[in-house]
Amino acid sequence: MTIQNLIDTGLFQVVNAGDEPDREVSAVFCCDLLSICMSKGIEGAAWVTVMGNINTLAVMTLTDMACIILAEGARMDETGFAKAKEEGFTVLRTEGPIFEAALAVHKMLEA
C-alpha cells in the first residue's frame, strides 16, 4: 500500500500531500510520547498520533516513517505545517480516535 492509497480512501483529510505519494506504507504505529517513538518508530509506518508540531516531524525524520496521521481532531500547528510543506512530508488527519484510524490502516495493509 502507498501513501496515495491512504489518501484515495477518503478516510483521512489531507493536511499536506507530501512529495512521495508512491512511498510504500509497511506498517502502522501508534504513540504520543516522542521519546518512545524515537526508539521504537517503524521505518515506513503510518504514524497515528495527536502530536501535531515540529517535534513530531523531527521524529518522523529520525525514524523514516512514511507519513503522519493526526487523530482525535488534532491539528498541525503553524510551524509544523510550514515545515511539513517545506520538507515534503505527508500529513493526514481524522476526527476519529487513534485506534479506529490505526485499525483502518491495518486492515488496508492486511488486504
Coordinates of N, CA, C and O in Angstrom, one line a residue:
M1 N 0.8 -1.2 0.0 CA 0.0 0.0 0.0 C 0.9 1.2 0.0 O 1.9 1.2 0.6
T2 N 0.4 2.3 -0.7 CA 1.2 3.5 -0.8 C 0.5 4.6 0.0 O -0.7 4.5 0.4
I3 N 1.2 5.7 0.2 CA 0.6 6.9 0.8 C -0.6 7.4 -0.1 O -1.6 7.7 0.5
Q4 N -0.4 7.3 -1.4 CA -1.5 7.7 -2.2 C -2.8 6.8 -2.0 O -3.9 7.3 -2.0
N5 N -2.6 5.5 -1.8 CA -3.7 4.6 -1.5 C -4.4 5.1 -0.2 O -5.6 5.1 -0.2
L6 N -3.6 5.5 0.8 CA -4.3 6.0 2.0 C -5.1 7.3 1.7 O -6.2 7.4 2.2
I7 N -4.5 8.2 0.9 CA -5.2 9.4 0.6 C -6.5 9.1 -0.2 O -7.6 9.7 0.0
D8 N -6.4 8.1 -1.2 CA -7.5 7.8 -2.0 C -8.7 7.2 -1.3 O -9.8 7.2 -1.8
T9 N -8.5 6.6 -0.1 CA -9.6 6.0 0.6 C -10.6 7.1 1.0 O -11.8 6.7 1.2
G10 N -10.2 8.3 1.2 CA -11.1 9.3 1.6 C -11.4 9.3 3.1 O -12.2 10.1 3.7
L11 N -10.7 8.4 3.8 CA -10.9 8.3 5.3 C -10.2 9.4 6.0 O -10.5 9.7 7.2
F12 N -9.2 10.0 5.4 CA -8.4 11.0 6.0 C -8.3 12.3 5.2 O -8.3 12.2 4.0
Q13 N -8.4 13.4 5.9 CA -8.2 14.7 5.3 C -6.7 14.9 5.0 O -5.9 14.6 5.9
V14 N -6.4 15.5 3.9 CA -5.0 15.8 3.6 C -4.7 17.2 4.2 O -5.3 18.2 3.8
V15 N -3.7 17.2 5.1 CA -3.1 18.4 5.6 C -2.0 18.9 4.7 O -2.0 20.1 4.3
N16 N -1.2 18.0 4.3 CA -0.1 18.2 3.3 C 0.1 16.9 2.6 O 0.4 15.9 3.2
A17 N 0.0 17.0 1.2 CA 0.1 15.8 0.4 C 1.6 15.2 0.4 O 1.7 14.0 0.2
G18 N 2.6 16.0 0.6 CA 3.9 15.5 0.6 C 4.5 15.2 -0.8 O 3.7 15.3 -1.8
D19 N 5.7 14.9 -0.8 CA 6.4 14.7 -2.1 C 6.6 13.3 -2.6 O 7.1 13.0 -3.7
E20 N 6.1 12.3 -1.7 CA 6.3 10.9 -2.1 C 5.0 10.1 -2.0 O 4.9 9.2 -1.2
P21 N 4.1 10.4 -2.9 CA 2.8 9.7 -2.8 C 2.9 8.2 -3.1 O 2.1 7.4 -2.7
D22 N 4.0 7.8 -3.8 CA 4.2 6.4 -4.2 C 5.0 5.7 -3.1 O 5.3 4.5 -3.3
R23 N 5.3 6.3 -2.0 CA 6.1 5.7 -1.0 C 5.2 4.6 -0.3 O 4.1 4.8 0.0
E24 N 5.9 3.4 -0.1 CA 5.2 2.3 0.5 C 5.0 2.5 2.0 O 5.8 3.1 2.7
V25 N 3.8 2.2 2.4 CA 3.5 2.2 3.8 C 3.5 0.7 4.2 O 2.7 -0.1 3.7
S26 N 4.4 0.4 5.2 CA 4.6 -1.0 5.5 C 4.0 -1.5 6.8 O 3.9 -2.6 7.1
A27 N 3.6 -0.5 7.6 CA 3.1 -0.8 9.0 C 2.3 0.4 9.5 O 2.3 1.4 8.8
V28 N 1.7 0.2 10.6 CA 1.0 1.3 11.3 C 1.6 1.4 12.7 O 1.9 0.3 13.3
F29 N 1.8 2.6 13.2 CA 2.5 2.8 14.5 C 1.7 3.8 15.3 O 1.4 4.9 14.7
C30 N 1.4 3.6 16.5 CA 0.6 4.5 17.4 C 1.4 4.8 18.6 O 1.8 3.9 19.4
C31 N 1.6 6.1 18.9 CA 2.3 6.5 20.1 C 2.3 8.0 20.1 O 2.4 8.7 19.1
D32 N 2.2 8.6 21.3 CA 2.2 10.0 21.5 C 3.4 10.5 22.3 O 3.5 11.7 22.5
L33 N 4.2 9.6 22.8 CA 5.3 10.0 23.6 C 6.6 10.0 22.7 O 7.0 8.9 22.2
L34 N 7.1 11.2 22.3 CA 8.1 11.3 21.3 C 9.3 10.5 21.6 O 10.0 9.9 20.7
S35 N 9.7 10.4 22.9 CA 10.9 9.6 23.2 C 10.8 8.1 22.9 O 11.7 7.5 22.4
I36 N 9.6 7.6 23.1 CA 9.3 6.2 22.7 C 9.3 6.1 21.2 O 9.8 5.1 20.7
C37 N 8.7 7.0 20.5 CA 8.6 7.0 19.1 C 10.1 7.0 18.5 O 10.3 6.3 17.5
M38 N 11.0 7.7 19.1 CA 12.3 7.8 18.6 C 13.0 6.4 18.7 O 13.8 6.1 17.8
S39 N 12.7 5.7 19.7 CA 13.4 4.4 19.9 C 12.6 3.2 19.3 O 13.2 2.2 18.9
K40 N 11.3 3.4 19.0 CA 10.5 2.2 18.6 C 9.7 2.5 17.3 O 9.0 1.6 16.8
G41 N 9.9 3.7 16.7 CA 9.2 4.0 15.5 C 9.6 3.0 14.4 O 10.8 2.6 14.3
I42 N 8.7 2.7 13.5 CA 8.9 1.7 12.5 C 9.1 2.4 11.1 O 8.2 3.2 10.7
E43 N 10.2 2.1 10.5 CA 10.5 2.7 9.2 C 9.4 2.3 8.2 O 9.0 1.2 8.2
G44 N 8.9 3.3 7.5 CA 7.8 3.1 6.5 C 6.4 3.0 7.1 O 5.5 2.8 6.4
A45 N 6.3 3.3 8.4 CA 5.0 3.2 9.0 C 4.2 4.5 8.8 O 4.7 5.6 8.6
A46 N 2.8 4.3 8.9 CA 1.9 5.4 9.0 C 1.8 5.6 10.5 O 1.3 4.7 11.2
W47 N 2.2 6.8 11.0 CA 2.3 7.1 12.4 C 1.0 7.8 12.8 O 0.7 8.9 12.4
V48 N 0.2 7.2 13.7 CA -1.1 7.8 14.1 C -0.8 8.4 15.5 O -0.3 7.7 16.4
T49 N -1.1 9.7 15.6 CA -0.7 10.4 16.9 C -1.7 11.6 17.0 O -2.4 11.9 16.1
V50 N -1.6 12.2 18.2 CA -2.3 13.5 18.4 C -1.3 14.7 18.4 O -1.7 15.8 18.6
M51 N 0.0 14.4 18.3 CA 1.0 15.4 18.4 C 1.3 16.1 17.1 O 1.9 15.5 16.2
G52 N 0.8 17.3 16.9 CA 0.9 18.0 15.7 C 1.8 19.2 15.7 O 1.3 20.3 15.6
N53 N 3.1 18.9 15.9 CA 4.0 20.0 15.9 C 5.4 19.7 15.2 O 5.5 18.5 14.7
I54 N 6.3 20.6 15.2 CA 7.5 20.4 14.5 C 8.4 19.3 15.1 O 9.1 18.6 14.4
N55 N 8.2 19.0 16.4 CA 8.9 17.9 17.0 C 8.5 16.6 16.5 O 9.3 15.6 16.3
T56 N 7.2 16.5 16.2 CA 6.7 15.2 15.5 C 7.4 15.0 14.2 O 7.7 13.9 13.9
L57 N 7.5 16.1 13.4 CA 8.2 15.9 12.1 C 9.7 15.5 12.3 O 10.2 14.8 11.5
A58 N 10.3 16.0 13.3 CA 11.7 15.7 13.6 C 11.8 14.2 13.9 O 12.7 13.5 13.3
V59 N 10.9 13.7 14.7 CA 10.9 12.2 15.0 C 10.6 11.4 13.7 O 11.2 10.4 13.5
M60 N 9.7 11.9 12.9 CA 9.3 11.2 11.7 C 10.6 11.1 10.8 O 10.8 10.0 10.2
T61 N 11.4 12.1 10.8 CA 12.6 12.1 10.0 C 13.6 11.1 10.6 O 14.2 10.3 9.9
L62 N 13.8 11.1 11.9 CA 14.7 10.2 12.6 C 14.4 8.7 12.3 O 15.3 7.9 12.2
T63 N 13.1 8.4 12.3 CA 12.7 7.0 12.2 C 12.3 6.6 10.8 O 12.1 5.5 10.5
D64 N 12.3 7.6 9.9 CA 11.9 7.4 8.5 C 10.5 6.8 8.3 O 10.3 5.9 7.5
M65 N 9.6 7.2 9.2 CA 8.2 6.8 9.0 C 7.7 7.4 7.7 O 8.1 8.5 7.3
A66 N 6.7 6.8 7.1 CA 6.2 7.2 5.8 C 5.3 8.5 5.9 O 5.4 9.4 5.0
C67 N 4.5 8.6 6.9 CA 3.5 9.7 7.0 C 3.0 9.8 8.4 O 3.2 8.9 9.2
I68 N 2.4 10.9 8.7 CA 1.7 11.1 10.0 C 0.2 11.2 9.7 O -0.2 11.9 8.8
I69 N -0.5 10.5 10.6 CA -2.0 10.7 10.6 C -2.4 11.3 12.0 O -2.2 10.6 13.0
L70 N -2.8 12.5 12.0 CA -3.3 13.1 13.2 C -4.7 12.7 13.5 O -5.6 12.8 12.7
A71 N -4.9 12.1 14.7 CA -6.2 11.6 15.1 C -6.9 12.4 16.1 O -6.3 13.4 16.6
E72 N -8.1 12.1 16.5 CA -8.8 12.7 17.6 C -9.1 14.2 17.3 O -9.3 15.0 18.2
G73 N -9.1 14.6 16.0 CA -9.3 16.0 15.7 C -8.1 16.9 15.8 O -8.2 18.1 15.7
A74 N -7.0 16.3 16.2 CA -5.7 17.1 16.4 C -5.4 17.8 15.0 O -5.6 17.3 14.0
R75 N -4.7 18.9 15.2 CA -4.3 19.7 14.0 C -2.8 20.0 14.1 O -2.2 20.1 15.2
M76 N -2.2 20.1 13.0 CA -0.7 20.5 12.9 C -0.7 22.0 13.2 O -1.4 22.8 12.7
D77 N 0.2 22.4 14.1 CA 0.4 23.8 14.4 C 1.0 24.5 13.2 O 1.5 23.9 12.3
E78 N 1.0 25.9 13.2 CA 1.5 26.6 12.0 C 3.0 26.3 11.7 O 3.3 26.2 10.5
T79 N 3.8 26.3 12.7 CA 5.2 26.0 12.5 C 5.4 24.6 11.9 O 6.2 24.4 10.9
G80 N 4.7 23.6 12.4 CA 4.8 22.3 11.9 C 4.2 22.2 10.5 O 4.8 21.5 9.6
F81 N 3.1 22.8 10.2 CA 2.6 22.8 8.9 C 3.6 23.4 7.9 O 3.8 22.9 6.8
A82 N 4.2 24.5 8.2 CA 5.1 25.2 7.3 C 6.3 24.2 7.0 O 6.8 24.1 5.9
K83 N 6.8 23.5 8.1 CA 7.9 22.6 7.9 C 7.5 21.4 7.1 O 8.3 20.9 6.3
A84 N 6.3 20.9 7.3 CA 5.8 19.8 6.5 C 5.8 20.1 5.0 O 6.2 19.3 4.2
K85 N 5.3 21.3 4.7 CA 5.3 21.8 3.3 C 6.7 21.9 2.8 O 7.0 21.5 1.7
E86 N 7.6 22.5 3.6 CA 9.0 22.8 3.1 C 9.7 21.5 2.9 O 10.4 21.3 1.9
E87 N 9.5 20.5 3.7 CA 10.2 19.2 3.6 C 9.5 18.2 2.8 O 10.1 17.1 2.5
G88 N 8.3 18.4 2.4 CA 7.5 17.5 1.6 C 7.0 16.3 2.3 O 6.9 15.2 1.8
F89 N 6.7 16.4 3.6 CA 6.2 15.3 4.5 C 4.6 15.2 4.3 O 3.9 16.2 4.2
T90 N 4.2 14.0 4.2 CA 2.7 13.8 4.2 C 2.1 13.8 5.6 O 2.6 13.1 6.4
V91 N 1.1 14.7 5.7 CA 0.4 14.7 7.0 C -1.1 14.6 6.7 O -1.6 15.4 5.9
L92 N -1.7 13.7 7.3 CA -3.2 13.5 7.1 C -3.8 13.7 8.5 O -3.1 13.7 9.5
R93 N -5.2 13.7 8.5 CA -5.8 13.9 9.8 C -7.2 13.3 9.7 O -7.8 13.0 8.7
T94 N -7.7 13.0 10.9 CA -9.1 12.5 11.1 C -9.7 13.0 12.4 O -8.9 13.2 13.3
E95 N -11.0 13.1 12.4 CA -11.6 13.4 13.7 C -11.8 12.1 14.6 O -12.0 12.2 15.8
G96 N -11.6 11.0 14.0 CA -11.8 9.7 14.7 C -10.7 9.4 15.7 O -9.6 10.0 15.7
P97 N -11.0 8.4 16.5 CA -10.0 8.0 17.6 C -8.7 7.4 16.9 O -8.8 6.9 15.8
I98 N -7.7 7.4 17.7 CA -6.4 6.8 17.3 C -6.6 5.4 16.9 O -6.2 4.9 15.9
F99 N -7.3 4.6 17.8 CA -7.5 3.2 17.5 C -8.2 3.0 16.2 O -7.8 2.1 15.4
E100 N -9.3 3.7 15.9 CA -10.0 3.5 14.7 C -9.2 3.8 13.4 O -9.2 3.2 12.4
A101 N -8.4 4.9 13.5 CA -7.5 5.3 12.4 C -6.5 4.2 12.2 O -6.2 3.8 11.0
A102 N -5.9 3.7 13.2 CA -4.8 2.7 13.1 C -5.4 1.4 12.6 O -4.8 0.7 11.7
L103 N -6.6 1.1 13.1 CA -7.3 -0.2 12.6 C -7.6 -0.1 11.1 O -7.4 -1.1 10.4
A104 N -8.0 1.1 10.6 CA -8.3 1.2 9.2 C -7.1 1.0 8.4 O -7.1 0.3 7.4
V105 N -6.0 1.6 8.8 CA -4.7 1.4 8.1 C -4.3 -0.1 8.2 O -3.9 -0.7 7.2
H106 N -4.4 -0.7 9.3 CA -4.0 -2.1 9.5 C -4.8 -3.0 8.5 O -4.3 -3.9 7.9
K107 N -6.1 -2.7 8.4 CA -7.0 -3.5 7.6 C -6.5 -3.4 6.1 O -6.6 -4.3 5.3
M108 N -6.2 -2.1 5.7 CA -5.7 -1.9 4.3 C -4.4 -2.7 4.1 O -4.2 -3.2 3.0
L109 N -3.5 -2.7 5.1 CA -2.3 -3.4 4.9 C -2.5 -4.9 4.8 O -1.7 -5.6 4.1
E110 N -3.5 -5.4 5.5 CA -3.8 -6.9 5.5 C -4.5 -7.3 4.3 O -4.6 -8.5 4.0
A111 N -5.2 -6.4 3.5 CA -6.0 -6.7 2.4 C -5.2 -7.2 1.2 O -4.0 -7.0 1.0

